[in-house]
Short mmCIF file of C-alpha atoms and ligand atoms in Angstrom, two decimals:
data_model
loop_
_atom_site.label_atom_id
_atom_site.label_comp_id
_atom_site.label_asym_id
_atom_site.label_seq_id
_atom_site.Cartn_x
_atom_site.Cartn_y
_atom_site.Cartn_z
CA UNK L 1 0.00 0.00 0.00
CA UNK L 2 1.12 3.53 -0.86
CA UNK L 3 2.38 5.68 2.08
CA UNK L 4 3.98 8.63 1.02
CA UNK L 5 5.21 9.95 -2.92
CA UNK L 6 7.11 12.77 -2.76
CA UNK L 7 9.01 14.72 -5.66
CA UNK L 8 11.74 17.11 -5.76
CA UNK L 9 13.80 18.52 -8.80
CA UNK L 10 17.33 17.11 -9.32
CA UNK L 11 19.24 17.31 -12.10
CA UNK L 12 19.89 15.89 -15.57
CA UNK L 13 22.98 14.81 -17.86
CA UNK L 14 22.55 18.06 -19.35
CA UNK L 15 22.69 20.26 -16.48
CA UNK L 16 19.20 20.70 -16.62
CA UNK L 17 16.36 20.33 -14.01
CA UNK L 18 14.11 17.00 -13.62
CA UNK L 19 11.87 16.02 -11.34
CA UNK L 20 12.67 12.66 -9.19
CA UNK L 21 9.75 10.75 -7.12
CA UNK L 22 10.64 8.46 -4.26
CA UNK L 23 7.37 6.36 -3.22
CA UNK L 24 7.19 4.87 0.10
CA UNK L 25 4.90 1.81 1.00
CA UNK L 26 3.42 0.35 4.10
CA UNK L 27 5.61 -2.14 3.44
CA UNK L 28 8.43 -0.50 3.89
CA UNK L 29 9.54 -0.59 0.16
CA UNK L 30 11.21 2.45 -1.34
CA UNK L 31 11.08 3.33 -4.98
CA UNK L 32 12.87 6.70 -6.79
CA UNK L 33 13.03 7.23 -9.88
CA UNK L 34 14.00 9.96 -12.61
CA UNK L 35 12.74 11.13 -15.49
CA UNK L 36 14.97 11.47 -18.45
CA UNK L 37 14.91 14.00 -21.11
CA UNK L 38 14.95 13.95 -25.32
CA UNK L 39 16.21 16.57 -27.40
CA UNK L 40 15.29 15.11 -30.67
CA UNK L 41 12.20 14.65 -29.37
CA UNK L 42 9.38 13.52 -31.68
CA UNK L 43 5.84 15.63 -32.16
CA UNK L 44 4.04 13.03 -30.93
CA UNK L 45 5.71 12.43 -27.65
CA UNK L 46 4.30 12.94 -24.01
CA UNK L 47 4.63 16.71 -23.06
CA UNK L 48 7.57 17.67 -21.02
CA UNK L 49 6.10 20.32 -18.64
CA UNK L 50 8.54 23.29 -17.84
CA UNK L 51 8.08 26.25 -16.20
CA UNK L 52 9.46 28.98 -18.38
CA UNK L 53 10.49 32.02 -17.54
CA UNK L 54 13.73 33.30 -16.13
CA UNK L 55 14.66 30.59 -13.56
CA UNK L 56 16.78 27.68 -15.30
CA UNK L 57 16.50 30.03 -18.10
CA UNK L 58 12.69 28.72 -18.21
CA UNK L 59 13.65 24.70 -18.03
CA UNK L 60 12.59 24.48 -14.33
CA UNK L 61 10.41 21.93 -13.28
CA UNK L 62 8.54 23.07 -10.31
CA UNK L 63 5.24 22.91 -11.42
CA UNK L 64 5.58 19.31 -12.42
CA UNK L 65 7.33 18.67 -9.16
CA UNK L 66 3.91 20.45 -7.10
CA UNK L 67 1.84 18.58 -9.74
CA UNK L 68 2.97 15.51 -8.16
CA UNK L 69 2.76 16.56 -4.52
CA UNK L 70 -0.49 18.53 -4.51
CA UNK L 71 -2.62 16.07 -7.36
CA UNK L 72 -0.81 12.90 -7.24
CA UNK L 73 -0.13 11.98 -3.83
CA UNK L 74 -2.91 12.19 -2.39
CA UNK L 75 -4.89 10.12 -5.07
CA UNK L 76 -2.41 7.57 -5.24
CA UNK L 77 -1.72 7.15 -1.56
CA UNK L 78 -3.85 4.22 -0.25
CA UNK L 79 -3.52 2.29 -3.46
CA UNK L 80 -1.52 -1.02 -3.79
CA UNK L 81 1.88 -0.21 -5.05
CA UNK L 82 1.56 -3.74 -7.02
CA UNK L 83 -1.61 -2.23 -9.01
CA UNK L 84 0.44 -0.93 -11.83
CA UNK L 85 -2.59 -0.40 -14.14
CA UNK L 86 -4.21 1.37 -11.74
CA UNK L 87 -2.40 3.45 -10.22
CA UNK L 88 -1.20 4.33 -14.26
CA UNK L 89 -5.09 4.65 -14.79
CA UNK L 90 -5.54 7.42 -12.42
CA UNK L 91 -2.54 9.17 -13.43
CA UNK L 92 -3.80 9.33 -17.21
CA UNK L 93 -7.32 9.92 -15.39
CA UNK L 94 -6.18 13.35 -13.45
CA UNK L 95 -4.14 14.30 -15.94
CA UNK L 96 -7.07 13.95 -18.43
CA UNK L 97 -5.44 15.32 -21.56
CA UNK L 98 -4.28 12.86 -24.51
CA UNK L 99 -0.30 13.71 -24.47
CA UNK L 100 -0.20 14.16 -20.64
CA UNK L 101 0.43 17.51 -20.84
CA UNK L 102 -1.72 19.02 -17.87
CA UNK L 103 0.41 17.05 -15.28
CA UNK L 104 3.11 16.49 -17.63
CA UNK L 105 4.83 13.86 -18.97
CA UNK L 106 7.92 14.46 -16.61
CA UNK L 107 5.39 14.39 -13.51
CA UNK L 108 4.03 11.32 -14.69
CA UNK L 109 7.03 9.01 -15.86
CA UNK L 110 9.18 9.60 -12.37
CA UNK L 111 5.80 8.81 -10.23
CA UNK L 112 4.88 5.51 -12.67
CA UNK L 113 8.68 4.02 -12.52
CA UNK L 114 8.61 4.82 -8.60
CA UNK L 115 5.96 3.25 -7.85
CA UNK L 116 6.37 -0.05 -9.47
CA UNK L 117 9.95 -0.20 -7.70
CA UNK L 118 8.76 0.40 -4.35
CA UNK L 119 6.42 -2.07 -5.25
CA UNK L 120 9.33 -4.86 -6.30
CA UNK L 121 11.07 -3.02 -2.91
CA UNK L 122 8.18 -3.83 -0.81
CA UNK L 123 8.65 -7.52 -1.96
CA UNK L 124 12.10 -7.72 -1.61
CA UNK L 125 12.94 -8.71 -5.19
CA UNK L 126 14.90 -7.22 -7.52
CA UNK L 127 13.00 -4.78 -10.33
CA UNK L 128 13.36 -7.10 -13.33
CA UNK L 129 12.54 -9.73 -11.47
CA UNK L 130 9.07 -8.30 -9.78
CA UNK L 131 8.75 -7.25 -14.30
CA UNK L 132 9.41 -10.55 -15.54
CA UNK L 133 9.16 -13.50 -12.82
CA UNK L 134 11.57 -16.35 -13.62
CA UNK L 135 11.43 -15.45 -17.64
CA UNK L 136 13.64 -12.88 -17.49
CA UNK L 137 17.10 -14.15 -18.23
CA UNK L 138 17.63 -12.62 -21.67
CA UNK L 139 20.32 -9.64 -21.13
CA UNK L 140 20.19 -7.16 -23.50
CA UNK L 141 22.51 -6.63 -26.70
CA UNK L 142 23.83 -3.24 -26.45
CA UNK L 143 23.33 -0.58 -30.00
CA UNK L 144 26.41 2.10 -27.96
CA UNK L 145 26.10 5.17 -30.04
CA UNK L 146 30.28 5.77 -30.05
CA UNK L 147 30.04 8.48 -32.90
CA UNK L 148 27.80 11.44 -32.04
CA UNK L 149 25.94 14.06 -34.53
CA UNK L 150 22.76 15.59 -35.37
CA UNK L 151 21.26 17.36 -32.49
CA UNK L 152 23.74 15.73 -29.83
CA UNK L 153 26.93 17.22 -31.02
CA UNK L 154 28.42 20.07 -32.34
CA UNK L 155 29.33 19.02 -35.50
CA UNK L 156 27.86 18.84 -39.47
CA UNK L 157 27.08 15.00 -39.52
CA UNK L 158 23.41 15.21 -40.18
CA UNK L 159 22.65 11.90 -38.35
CA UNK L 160 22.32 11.73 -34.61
CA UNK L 161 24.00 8.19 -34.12
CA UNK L 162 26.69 5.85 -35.01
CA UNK L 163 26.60 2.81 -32.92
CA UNK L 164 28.52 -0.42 -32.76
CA UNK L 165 26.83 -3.64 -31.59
CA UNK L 166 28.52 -6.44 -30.37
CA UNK L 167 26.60 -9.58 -31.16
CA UNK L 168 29.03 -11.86 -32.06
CA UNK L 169 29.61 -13.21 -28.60
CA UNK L 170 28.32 -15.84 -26.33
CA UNK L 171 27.75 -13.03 -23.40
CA UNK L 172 27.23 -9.71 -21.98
CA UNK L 173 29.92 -9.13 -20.44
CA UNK L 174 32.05 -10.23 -23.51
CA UNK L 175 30.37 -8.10 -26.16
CA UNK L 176 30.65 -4.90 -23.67
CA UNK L 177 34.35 -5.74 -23.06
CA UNK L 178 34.89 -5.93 -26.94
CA UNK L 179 32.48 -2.38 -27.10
CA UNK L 180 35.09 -0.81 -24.63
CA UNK L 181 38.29 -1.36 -26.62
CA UNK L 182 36.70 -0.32 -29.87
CA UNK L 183 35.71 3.04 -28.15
CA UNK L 184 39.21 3.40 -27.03
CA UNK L 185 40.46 2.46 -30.24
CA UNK L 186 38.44 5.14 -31.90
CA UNK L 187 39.53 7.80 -29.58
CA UNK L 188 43.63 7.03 -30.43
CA UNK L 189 42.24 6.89 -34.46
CA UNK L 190 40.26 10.17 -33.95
CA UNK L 191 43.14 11.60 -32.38
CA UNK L 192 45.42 10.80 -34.61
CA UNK L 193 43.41 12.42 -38.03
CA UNK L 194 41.96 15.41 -35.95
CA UNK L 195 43.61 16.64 -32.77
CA UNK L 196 42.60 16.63 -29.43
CA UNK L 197 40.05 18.76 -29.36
CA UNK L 198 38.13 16.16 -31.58
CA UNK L 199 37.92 13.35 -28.78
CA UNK L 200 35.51 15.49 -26.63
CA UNK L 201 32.35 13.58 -26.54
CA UNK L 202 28.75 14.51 -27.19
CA UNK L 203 25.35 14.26 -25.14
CA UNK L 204 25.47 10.81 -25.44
CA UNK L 205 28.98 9.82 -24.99
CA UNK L 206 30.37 9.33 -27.89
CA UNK L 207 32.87 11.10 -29.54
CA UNK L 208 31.84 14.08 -31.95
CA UNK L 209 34.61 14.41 -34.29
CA UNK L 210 34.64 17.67 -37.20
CA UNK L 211 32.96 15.28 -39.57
CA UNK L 212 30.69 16.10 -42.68
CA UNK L 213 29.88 12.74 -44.49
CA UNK L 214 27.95 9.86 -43.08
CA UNK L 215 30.45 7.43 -45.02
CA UNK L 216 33.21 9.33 -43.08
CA UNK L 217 31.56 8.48 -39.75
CA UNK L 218 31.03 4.49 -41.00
CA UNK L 219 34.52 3.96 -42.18
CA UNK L 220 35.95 5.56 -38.57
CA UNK L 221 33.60 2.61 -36.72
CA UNK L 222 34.97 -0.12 -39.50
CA UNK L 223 38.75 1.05 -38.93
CA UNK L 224 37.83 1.19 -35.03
CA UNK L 225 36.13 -2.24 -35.10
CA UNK L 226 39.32 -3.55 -37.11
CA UNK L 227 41.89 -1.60 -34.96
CA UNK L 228 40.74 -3.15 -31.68
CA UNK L 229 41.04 -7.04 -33.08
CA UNK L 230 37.66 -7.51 -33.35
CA UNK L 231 35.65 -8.93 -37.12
CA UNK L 232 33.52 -6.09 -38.91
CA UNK L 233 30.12 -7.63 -39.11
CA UNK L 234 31.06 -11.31 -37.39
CA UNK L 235 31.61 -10.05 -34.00
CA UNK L 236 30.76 -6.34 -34.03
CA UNK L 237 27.96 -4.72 -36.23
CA UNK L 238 27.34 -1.27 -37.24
CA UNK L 239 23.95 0.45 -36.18
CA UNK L 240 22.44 3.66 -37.58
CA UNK L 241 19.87 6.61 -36.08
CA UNK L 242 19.59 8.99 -38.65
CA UNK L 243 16.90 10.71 -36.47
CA UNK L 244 15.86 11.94 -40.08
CA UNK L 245 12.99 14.59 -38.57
CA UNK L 246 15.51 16.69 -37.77
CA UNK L 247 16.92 17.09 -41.35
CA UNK L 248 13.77 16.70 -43.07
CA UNK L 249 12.15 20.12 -44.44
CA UNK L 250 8.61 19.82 -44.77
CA UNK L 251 8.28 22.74 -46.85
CA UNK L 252 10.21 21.38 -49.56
CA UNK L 253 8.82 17.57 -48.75
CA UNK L 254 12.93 16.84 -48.71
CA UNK L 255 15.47 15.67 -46.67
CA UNK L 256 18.61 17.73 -46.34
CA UNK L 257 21.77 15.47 -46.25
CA UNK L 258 25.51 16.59 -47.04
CA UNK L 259 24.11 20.06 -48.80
CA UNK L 260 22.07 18.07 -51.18
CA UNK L 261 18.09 17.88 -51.14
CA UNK L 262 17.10 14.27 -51.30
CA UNK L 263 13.57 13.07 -52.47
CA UNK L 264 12.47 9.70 -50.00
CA UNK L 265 13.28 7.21 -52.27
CA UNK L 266 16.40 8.87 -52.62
CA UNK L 267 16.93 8.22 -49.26
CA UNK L 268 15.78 4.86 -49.58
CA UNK L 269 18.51 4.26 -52.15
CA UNK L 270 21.23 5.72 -50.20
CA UNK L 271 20.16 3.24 -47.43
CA UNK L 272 20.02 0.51 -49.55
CA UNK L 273 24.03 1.33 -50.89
CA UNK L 274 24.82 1.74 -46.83
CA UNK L 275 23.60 -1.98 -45.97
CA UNK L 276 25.46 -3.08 -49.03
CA UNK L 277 28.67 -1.08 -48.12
CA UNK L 278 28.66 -1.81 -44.15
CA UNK L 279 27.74 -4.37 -41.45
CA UNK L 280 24.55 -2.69 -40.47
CA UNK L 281 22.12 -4.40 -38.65
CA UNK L 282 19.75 -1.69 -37.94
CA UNK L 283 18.64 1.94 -39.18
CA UNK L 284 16.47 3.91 -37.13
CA UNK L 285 14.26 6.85 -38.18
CA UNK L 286 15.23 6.93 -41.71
CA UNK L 287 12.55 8.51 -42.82
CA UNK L 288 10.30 11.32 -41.08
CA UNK L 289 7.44 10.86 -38.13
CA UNK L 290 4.65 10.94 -40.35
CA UNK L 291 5.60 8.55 -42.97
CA UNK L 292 4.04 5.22 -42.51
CA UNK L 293 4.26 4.92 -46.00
CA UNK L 294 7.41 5.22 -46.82
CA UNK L 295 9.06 2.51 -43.61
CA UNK L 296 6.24 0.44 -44.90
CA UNK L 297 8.34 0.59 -48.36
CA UNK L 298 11.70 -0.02 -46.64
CA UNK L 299 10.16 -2.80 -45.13
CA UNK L 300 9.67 -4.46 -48.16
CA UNK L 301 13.06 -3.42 -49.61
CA UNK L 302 15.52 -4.27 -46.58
CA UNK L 303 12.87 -5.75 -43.84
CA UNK L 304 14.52 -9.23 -44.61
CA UNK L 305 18.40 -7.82 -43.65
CA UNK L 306 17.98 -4.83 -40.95
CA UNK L 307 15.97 -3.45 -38.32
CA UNK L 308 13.75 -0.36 -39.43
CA UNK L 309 13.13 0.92 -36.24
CA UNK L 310 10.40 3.49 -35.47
CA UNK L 311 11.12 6.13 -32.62
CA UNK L 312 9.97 9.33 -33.62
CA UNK L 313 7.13 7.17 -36.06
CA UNK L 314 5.63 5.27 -33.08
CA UNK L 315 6.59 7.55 -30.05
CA UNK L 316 6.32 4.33 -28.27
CA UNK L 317 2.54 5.00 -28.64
CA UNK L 318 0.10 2.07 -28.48
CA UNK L 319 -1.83 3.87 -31.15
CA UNK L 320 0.81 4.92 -33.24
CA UNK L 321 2.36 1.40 -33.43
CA UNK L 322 -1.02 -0.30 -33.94
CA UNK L 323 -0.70 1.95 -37.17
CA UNK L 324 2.22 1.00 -38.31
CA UNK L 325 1.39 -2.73 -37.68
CA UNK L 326 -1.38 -2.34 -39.78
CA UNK L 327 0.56 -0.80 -43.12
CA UNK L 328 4.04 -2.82 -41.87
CA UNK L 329 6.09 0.22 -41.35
CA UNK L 330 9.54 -0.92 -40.04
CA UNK L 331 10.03 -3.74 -38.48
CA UNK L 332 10.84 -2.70 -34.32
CA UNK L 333 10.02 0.19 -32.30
CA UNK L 334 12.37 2.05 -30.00
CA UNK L 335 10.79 2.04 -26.32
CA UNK L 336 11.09 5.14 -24.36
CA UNK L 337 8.99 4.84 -21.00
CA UNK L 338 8.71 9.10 -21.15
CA UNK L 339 7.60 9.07 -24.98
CA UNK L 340 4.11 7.67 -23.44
CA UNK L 341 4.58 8.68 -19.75
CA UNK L 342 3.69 5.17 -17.84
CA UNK L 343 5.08 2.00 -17.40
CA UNK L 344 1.81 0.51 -18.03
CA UNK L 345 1.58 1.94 -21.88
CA UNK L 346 4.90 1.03 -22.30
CA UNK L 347 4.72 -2.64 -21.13
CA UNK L 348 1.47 -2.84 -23.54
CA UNK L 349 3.48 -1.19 -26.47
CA UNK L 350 6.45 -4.18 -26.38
CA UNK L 351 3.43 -7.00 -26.08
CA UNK L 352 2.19 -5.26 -28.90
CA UNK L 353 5.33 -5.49 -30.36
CA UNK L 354 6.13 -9.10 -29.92
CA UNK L 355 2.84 -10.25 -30.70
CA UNK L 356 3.08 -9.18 -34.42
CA UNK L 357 6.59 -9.81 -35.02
CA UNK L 358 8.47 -6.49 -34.15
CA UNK L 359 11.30 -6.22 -32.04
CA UNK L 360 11.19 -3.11 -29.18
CA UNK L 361 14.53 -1.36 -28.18
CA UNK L 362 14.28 -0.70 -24.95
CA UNK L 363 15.73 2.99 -25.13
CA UNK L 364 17.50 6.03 -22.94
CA UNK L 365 17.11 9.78 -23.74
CA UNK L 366 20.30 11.92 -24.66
CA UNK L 367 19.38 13.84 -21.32
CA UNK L 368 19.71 11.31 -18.96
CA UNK L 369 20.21 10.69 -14.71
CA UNK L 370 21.89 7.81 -12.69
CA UNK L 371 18.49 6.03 -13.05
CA UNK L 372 18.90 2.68 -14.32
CA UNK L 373 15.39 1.47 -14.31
CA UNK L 374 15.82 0.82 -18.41
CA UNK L 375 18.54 -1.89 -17.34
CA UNK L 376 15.93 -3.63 -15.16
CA UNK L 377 12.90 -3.23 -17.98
CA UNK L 378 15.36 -4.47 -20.86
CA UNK L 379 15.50 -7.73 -18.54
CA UNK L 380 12.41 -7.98 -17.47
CA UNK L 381 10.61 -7.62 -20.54
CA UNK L 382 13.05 -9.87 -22.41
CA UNK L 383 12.96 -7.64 -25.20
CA UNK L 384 17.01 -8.36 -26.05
CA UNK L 385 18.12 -5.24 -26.97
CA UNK L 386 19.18 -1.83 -25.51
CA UNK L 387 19.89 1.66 -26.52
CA UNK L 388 21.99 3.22 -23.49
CA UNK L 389 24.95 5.20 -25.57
CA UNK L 390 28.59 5.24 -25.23
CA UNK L 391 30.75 3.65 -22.71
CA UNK L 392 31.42 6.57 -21.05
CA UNK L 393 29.57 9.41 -18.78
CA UNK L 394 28.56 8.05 -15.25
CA UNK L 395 24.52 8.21 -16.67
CA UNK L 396 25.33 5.95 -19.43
CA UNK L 397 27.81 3.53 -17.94
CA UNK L 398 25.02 3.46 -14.34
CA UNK L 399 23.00 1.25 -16.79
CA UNK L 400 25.80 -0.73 -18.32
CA UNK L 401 26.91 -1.56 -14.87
CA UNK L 402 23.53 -2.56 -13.68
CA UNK L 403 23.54 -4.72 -16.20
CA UNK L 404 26.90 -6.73 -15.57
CA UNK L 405 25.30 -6.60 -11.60
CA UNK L 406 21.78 -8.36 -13.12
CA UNK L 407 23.90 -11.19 -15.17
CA UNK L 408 25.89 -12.15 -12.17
CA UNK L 409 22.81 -12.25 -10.17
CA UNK L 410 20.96 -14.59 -12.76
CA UNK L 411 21.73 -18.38 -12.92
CA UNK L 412 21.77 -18.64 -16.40
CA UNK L 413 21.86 -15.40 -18.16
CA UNK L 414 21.11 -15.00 -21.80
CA UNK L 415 22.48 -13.51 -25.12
CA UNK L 416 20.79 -13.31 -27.79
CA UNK L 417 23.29 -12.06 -29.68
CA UNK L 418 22.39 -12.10 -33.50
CA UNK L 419 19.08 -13.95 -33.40
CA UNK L 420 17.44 -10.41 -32.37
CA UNK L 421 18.69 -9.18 -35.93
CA UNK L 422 16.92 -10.61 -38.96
CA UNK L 423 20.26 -11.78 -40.24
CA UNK L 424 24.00 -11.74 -39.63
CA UNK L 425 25.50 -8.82 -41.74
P1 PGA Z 501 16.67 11.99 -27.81
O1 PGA Z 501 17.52 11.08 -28.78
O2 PGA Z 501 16.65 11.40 -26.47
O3 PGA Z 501 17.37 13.32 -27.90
O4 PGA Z 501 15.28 12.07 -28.43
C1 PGA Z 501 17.52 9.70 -28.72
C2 PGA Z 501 17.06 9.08 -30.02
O5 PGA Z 501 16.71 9.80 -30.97
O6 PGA Z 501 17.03 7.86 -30.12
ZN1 ZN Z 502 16.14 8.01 -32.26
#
């Protein structure tokens, strides 16, 4: 039973405020959580409720943080902890608005996490396990976004992400080992070709060298992969966000890539030439939020090779990725537990997932805390795979940590390795 939820604002990876709720139960249990923070964040998303103004130069969060302590403690107090669909009902319920934006999403996704773990607190078992009972064994293969662009970084690379993912190995803790010396491998290479200044890293932890050309950023993760011993494509794949709103003009109905304007099935083709050219496994928002259409024709194209993965598309919106099941856009969705705002929505968007063939990415923001609650959902949903970024900043590596803590805590941990792929590159 609910005792006491409390918020307060702390603060993010980006030096910017976010609210945290710690839930206390009769029981005893504590739960805190955080909520995390997008900047490429897609229209469809969960509003993030901020103050304006002049504090925090307008980013503060204290109305979400009274929103919790004045409206949603005192409805949620009395409730079972354990009632995750309620207590998510009458959050939704208060809030009463269709992208949470009365209470705001922030309010909401810090009380929904807290809640269910002081719920697996009050029972004394560990988060994924209170999420997944004796099923979840499956850790997670890691997409670590090493080079860093778009909206994250300073530079001219017009995609947000250039991960590597180690599949090629029989466990966690091997792929993240092999993950580590490819990131240091890539700082000595980066160093080498551009300086010093070029091995500062972005929002997400990866290194944002002065590049221009996607191809640039590919070849740097192929030399990297090759540097550090490991097989391009046998052991360690290449993974792509283009995060292609944030290029795409709608006024022209074009994308915007290395100066030139590009139609989508230009796009599509220049896709099509990167999966031939590289050991990629998976492209993520290729194409912009509103076109169903057009992942539904790079389904058909390279469905059979790669992920097509769907995060500004689906929003990790039950709605949203009931449409795109429908017309078979993409082929996964990336999960985001603040896209939607409850853990309840989000648990329903990965059944919806798995029951119709997609895979779900369980996902962190690029403005990030010490909260590691993804670690525990990755686990406990089984979905296999996680987004969590570089190897590096204390709010990425919390996660990657939690995870080497929740495979020597299971008896027989699992890695999927390239099965969660539709093929080995
Ligand atoms: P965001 O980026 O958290 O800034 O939205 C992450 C992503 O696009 O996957
Ligand atoms: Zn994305």
């Amino acid at each position: 039973i609910i005792k006491d939820v409390k918020a307060r604002t702390v603060l993010d990876s980006r030096g910017n405020p976010t609210v945290q709720v710690r839930v206390v139960t009769e029981g005893l249990g504590v739960g805190v959580a955080n909520a995390p923070s997008g900047a490429s964040t897609g229209r469809h998303e969960a509003v993030e409720l901020r103050d304006g103004g002049r504090d925090f130069k307008g980013k503060g969060v204290s109305r979400a943080v009274e929103n919790v302590n004045k409206l949603i403690a005192p409805a949620l107090v009395g409730l079972s902890s354990r009632r995750q669909y309620e207590v998510d009902s009458k959050l939704i319920e208060i809030d009463g608005t269709p992208n949470k934006a009365r209470l705001g999403g922030n309010a909401i996704v810090a009380t929904s996490l807290a809640v269910a773990k002081a719920a697996s607190s009050t029972m004394g078992v560990p988060f994924y396990y209170y999420l997944g009972g004796r099923a979840a064994d499956t850790l997670p293969v890691p997409l670590l976004n090493i080079i860093n662009g778009g909206v994250h970084a300073g530079n001219k690379l017009d995609f947000q992400e250039f991960m590597i993912v180690p599949a090629g190995f029989s466990s966690f803790h091997d792929a993240l080992k092999a993950a580590v010396e490819v990131y240091h491998e890539l700082k000595t290479i980066i160093k080498n070709k551009y300086g010093p200044t070029a091995v500062n890293v972005g929002d997400e932890g990866g290194y944002a060298p002065p590049l221009e050309k996607v191809r640039d950023a590919l070849d740097l993760l192929v030399e990297a992969i090759k540097g550090a011993g490991y097989e391009p494509g046998g052991q360690i794949a290449i993974a792509i966000d283009a995060a292609s709103s944030q290029f795409y003009r709608e006024d022209k109905g074009a994308y915007i890539v290395e100066g030139r304007e590009m139609t989508r099935d230009d796009m599509l083709l220049l896709y099509e030439k990167l999966v031939e050219d590289y050991p990629v496994v998976s492209i993520e928002d290729p194409l912009h939020e509103e076109d169903f259409e057009g992942f539904a024709e790079m389904r058909r194209r390279l469905g059979g090779r790669i992920l097509i993965v769907g995060d500004d598309l689906f929003t990790t919106n039950p709605a949203r990725l009931s449409k795109g099941i429908e017309t078979g856009a993409g082929n996964a969705v990336l999960v985001k537990v603040n896209q939607v705002g409850t853990l309840s929505e989000t648990i329903d968007v990965v059944k919806m997932a798995h029951e119709n063939g997609y895979r779900a990415i369980i996902s962190h923001r690029s403005g990030e805390t010490e909260d590691t609650s993804i670690a525990d959902i990755v686990v406990g949903l089984s979905t296999g795979l996680i987004k969590t970024g570089a190897p590096a900043r204390g709010e990425r590596t919390a996660k990657y940590n939690r995870l080497l803590e929740i495979a020597e805590e299971l008896e027989k941990p699992r890695y999927p390795g390239f099965k969660v792929f539709p093929r080995k590159p």
